CSV table of N, CA and C in Angstrom, one decimal:
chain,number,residue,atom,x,y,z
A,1101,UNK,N,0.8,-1.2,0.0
A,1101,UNK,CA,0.0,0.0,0.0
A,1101,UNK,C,0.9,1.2,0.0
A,1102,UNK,N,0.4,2.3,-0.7
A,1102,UNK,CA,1.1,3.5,-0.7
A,1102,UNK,C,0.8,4.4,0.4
A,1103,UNK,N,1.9,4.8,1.0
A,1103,UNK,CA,1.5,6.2,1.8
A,1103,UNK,C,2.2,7.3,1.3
A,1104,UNK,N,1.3,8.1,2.0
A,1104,UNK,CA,1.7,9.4,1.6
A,1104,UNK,C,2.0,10.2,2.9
A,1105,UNK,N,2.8,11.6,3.1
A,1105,UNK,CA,3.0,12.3,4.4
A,1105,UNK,C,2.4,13.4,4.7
A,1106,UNK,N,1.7,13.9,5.4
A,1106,UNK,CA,1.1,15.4,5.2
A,1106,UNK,C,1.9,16.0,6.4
A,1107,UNK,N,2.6,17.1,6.6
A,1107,UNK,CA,2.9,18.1,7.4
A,1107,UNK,C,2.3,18.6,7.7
A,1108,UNK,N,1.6,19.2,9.2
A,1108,UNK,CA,0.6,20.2,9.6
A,1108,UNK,C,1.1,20.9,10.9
A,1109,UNK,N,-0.1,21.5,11.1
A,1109,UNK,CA,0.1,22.1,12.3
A,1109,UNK,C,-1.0,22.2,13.2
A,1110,UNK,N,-1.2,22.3,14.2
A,1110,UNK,CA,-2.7,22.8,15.0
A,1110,UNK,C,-2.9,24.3,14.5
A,1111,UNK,N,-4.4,24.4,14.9
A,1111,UNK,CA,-5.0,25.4,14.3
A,1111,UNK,C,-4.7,25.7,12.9
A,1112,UNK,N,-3.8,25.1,11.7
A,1112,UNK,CA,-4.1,25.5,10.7
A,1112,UNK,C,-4.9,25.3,10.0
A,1113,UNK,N,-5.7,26.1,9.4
A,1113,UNK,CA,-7.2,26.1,8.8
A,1113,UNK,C,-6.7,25.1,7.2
A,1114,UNK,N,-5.9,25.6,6.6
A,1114,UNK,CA,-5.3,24.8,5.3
A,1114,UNK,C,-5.1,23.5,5.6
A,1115,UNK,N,-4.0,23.5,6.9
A,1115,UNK,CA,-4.2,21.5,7.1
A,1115,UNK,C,-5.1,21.0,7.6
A,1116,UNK,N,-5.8,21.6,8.0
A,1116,UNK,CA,-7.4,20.7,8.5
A,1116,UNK,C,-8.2,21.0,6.8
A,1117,UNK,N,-7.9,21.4,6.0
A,1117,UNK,CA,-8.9,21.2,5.1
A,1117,UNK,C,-8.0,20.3,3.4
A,1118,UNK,N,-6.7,19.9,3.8
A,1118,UNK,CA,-6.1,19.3,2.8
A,1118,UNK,C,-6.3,17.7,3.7
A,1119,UNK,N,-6.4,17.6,5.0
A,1119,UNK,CA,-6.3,16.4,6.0
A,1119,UNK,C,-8.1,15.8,5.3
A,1120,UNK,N,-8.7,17.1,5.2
A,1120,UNK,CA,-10.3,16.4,5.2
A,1120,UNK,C,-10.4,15.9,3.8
A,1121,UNK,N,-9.7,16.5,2.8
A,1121,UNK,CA,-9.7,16.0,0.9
A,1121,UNK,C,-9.0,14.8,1.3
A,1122,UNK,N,-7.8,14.8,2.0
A,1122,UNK,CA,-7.3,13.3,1.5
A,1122,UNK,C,-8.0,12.0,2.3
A,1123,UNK,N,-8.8,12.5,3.5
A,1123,UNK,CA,-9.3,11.3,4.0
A,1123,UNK,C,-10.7,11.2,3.2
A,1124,UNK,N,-10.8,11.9,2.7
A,1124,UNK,CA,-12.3,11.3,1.3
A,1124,UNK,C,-12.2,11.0,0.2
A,1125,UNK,N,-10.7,11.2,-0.2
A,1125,UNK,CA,-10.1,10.4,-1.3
A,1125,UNK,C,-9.9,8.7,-1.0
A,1126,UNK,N,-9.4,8.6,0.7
A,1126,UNK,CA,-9.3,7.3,0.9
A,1126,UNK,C,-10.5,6.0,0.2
A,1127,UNK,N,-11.6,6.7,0.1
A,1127,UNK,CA,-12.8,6.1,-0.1
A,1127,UNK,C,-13.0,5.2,-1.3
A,1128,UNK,N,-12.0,6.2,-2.1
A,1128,UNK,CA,-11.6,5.5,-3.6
A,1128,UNK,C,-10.7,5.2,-3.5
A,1129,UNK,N,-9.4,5.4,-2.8
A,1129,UNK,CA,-7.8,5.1,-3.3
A,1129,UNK,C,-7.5,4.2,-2.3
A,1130,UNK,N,-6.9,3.5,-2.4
A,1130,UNK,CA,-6.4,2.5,-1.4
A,1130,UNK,C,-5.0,3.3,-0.9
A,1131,UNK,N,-5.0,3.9,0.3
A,1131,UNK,CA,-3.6,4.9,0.4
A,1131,UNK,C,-3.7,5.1,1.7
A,1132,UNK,N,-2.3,4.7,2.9
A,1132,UNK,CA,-2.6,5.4,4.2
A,1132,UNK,C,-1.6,6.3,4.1
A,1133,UNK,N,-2.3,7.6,5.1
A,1133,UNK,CA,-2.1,8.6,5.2
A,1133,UNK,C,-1.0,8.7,6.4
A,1134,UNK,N,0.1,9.4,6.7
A,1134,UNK,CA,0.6,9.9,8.1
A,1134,UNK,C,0.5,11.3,8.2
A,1135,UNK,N,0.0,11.5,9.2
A,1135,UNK,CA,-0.4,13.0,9.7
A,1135,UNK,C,1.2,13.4,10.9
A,1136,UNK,N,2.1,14.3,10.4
A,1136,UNK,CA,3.3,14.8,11.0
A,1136,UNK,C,2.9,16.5,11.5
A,1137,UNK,N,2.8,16.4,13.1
A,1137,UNK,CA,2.5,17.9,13.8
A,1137,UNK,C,4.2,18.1,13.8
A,1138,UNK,N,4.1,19.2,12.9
A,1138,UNK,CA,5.6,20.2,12.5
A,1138,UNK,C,6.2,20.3,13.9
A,1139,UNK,N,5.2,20.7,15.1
A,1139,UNK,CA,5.9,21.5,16.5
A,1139,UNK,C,6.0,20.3,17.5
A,1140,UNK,N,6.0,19.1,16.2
A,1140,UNK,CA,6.4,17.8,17.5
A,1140,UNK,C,7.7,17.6,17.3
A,1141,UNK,N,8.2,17.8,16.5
A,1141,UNK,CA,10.2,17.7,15.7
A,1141,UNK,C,10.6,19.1,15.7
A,1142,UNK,N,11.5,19.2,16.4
A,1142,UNK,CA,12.0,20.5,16.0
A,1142,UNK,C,12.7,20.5,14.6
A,1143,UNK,N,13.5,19.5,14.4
A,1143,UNK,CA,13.7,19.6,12.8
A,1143,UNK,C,12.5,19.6,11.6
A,1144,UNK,N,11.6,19.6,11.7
A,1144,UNK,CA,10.5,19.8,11.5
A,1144,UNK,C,10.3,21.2,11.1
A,1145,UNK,N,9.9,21.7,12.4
A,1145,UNK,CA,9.7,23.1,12.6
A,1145,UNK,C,10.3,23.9,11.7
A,1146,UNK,N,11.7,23.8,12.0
A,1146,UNK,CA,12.3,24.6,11.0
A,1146,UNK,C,12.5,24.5,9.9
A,1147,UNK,N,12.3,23.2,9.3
A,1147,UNK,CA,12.1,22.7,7.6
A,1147,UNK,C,11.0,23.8,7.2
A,1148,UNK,N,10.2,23.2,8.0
A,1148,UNK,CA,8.7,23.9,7.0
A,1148,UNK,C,8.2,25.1,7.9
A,1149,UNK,N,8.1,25.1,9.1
A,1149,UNK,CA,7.7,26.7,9.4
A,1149,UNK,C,6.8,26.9,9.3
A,1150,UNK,N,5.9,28.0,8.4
A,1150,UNK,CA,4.5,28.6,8.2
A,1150,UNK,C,4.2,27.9,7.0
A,1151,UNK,N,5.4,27.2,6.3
A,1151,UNK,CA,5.1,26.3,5.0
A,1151,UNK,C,3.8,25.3,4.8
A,1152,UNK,N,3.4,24.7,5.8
A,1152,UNK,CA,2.4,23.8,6.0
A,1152,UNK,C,0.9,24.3,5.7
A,1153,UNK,N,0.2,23.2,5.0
A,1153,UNK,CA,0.5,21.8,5.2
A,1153,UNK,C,1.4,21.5,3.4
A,1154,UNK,N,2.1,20.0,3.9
A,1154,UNK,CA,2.6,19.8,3.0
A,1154,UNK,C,2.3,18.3,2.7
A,1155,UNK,N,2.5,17.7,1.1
A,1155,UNK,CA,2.0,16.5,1.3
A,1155,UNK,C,3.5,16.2,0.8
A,1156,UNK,N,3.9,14.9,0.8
A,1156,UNK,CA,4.9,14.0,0.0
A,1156,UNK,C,4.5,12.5,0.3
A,1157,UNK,N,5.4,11.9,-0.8
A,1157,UNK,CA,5.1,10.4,-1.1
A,1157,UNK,C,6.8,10.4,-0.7
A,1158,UNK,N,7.3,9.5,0.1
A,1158,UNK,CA,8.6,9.2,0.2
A,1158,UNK,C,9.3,10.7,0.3
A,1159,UNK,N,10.3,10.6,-0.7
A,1159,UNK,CA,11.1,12.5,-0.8
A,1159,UNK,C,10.7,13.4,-1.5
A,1160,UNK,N,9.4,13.0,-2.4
A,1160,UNK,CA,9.2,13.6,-3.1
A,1160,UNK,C,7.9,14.8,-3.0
A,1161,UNK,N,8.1,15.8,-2.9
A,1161,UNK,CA,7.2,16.5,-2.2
A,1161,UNK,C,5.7,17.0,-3.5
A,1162,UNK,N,5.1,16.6,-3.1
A,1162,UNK,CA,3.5,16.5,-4.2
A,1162,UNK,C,2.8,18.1,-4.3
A,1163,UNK,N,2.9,18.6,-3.0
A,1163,UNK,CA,1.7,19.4,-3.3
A,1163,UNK,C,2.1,21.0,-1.9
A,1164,UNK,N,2.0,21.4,-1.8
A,1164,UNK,CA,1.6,22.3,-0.5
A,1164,UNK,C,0.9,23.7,-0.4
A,1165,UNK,N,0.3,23.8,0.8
A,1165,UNK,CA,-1.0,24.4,1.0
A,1165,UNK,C,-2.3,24.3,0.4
A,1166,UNK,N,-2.4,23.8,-0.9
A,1166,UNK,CA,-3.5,23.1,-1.5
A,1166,UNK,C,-3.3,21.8,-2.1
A,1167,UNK,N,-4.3,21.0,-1.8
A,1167,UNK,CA,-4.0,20.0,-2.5
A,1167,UNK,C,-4.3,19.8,-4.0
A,1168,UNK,N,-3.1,19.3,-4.6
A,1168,UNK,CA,-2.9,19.4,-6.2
A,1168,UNK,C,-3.5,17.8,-6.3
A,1169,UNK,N,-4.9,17.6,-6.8
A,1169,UNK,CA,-5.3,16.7,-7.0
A,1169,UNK,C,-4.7,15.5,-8.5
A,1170,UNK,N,-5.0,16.2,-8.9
A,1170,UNK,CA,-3.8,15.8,-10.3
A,1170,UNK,C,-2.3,15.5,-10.4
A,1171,UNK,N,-1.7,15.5,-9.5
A,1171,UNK,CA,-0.3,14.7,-9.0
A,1171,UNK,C,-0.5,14.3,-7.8
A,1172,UNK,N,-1.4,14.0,-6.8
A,1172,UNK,CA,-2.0,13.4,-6.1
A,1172,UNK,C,-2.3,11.9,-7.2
A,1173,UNK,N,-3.3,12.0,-7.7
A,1173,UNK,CA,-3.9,11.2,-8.7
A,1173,UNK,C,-2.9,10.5,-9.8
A,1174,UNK,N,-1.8,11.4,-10.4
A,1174,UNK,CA,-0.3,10.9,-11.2
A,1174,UNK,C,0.3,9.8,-10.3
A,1175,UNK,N,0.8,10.5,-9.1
A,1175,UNK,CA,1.9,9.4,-8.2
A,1175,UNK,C,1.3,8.3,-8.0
A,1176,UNK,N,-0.2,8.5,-7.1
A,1176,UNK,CA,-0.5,7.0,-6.5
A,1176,UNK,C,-0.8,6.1,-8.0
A,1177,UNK,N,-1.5,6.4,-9.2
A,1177,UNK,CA,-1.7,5.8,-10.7
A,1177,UNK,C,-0.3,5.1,-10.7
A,1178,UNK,N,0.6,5.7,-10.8
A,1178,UNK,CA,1.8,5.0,-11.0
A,1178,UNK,C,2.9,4.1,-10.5
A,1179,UNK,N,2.4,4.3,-9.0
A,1179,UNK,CA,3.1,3.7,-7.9
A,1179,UNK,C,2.3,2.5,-7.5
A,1180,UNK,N,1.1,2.2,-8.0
A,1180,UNK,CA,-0.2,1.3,-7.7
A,1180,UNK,C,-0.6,0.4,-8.7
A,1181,UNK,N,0.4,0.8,-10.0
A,1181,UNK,CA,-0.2,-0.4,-11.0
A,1181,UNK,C,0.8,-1.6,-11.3
């Protein structure tokens, strides 16, 4: 199964609303999700900062602050057949 990584933070309104697309994408996609709170790593923190949320598959970073549904949809098609 593929996972993917989302970066967030508490209170951000953008990762609670890219967290709510990809858990209703689950519905169709066979994909678990990891949810990473930036201010639980401090290496974290400072990677990304106010950058969040961010998605990646492995290193490859997919998408951030909105979710890009169409390389969303590219990676897992390609990684899943």
């Amino acid at each position: 199964m593929i996972t993917f990584i989302v970066y967030t933070r508490a209170g951000c309104h953008l990762c609670e609303d890219m967290q709510i697309h990809l858990s209703s994408l689950q519905n169709d996609y066979s994909f678990a999700l990891e949810v990473r709170d930036v201010d639980q790593d401090p290496e974290w923190a400072e990677k990304f900062d106010d950058k969040v949320p961010v998605l990646f598959w492995g290193d490859q970073e997919i998408c951030r602050y909105f979710l890009d549904l169409v390389k969303f949809k590219d990676i897992f098609l390609k990684n899943t057949t």
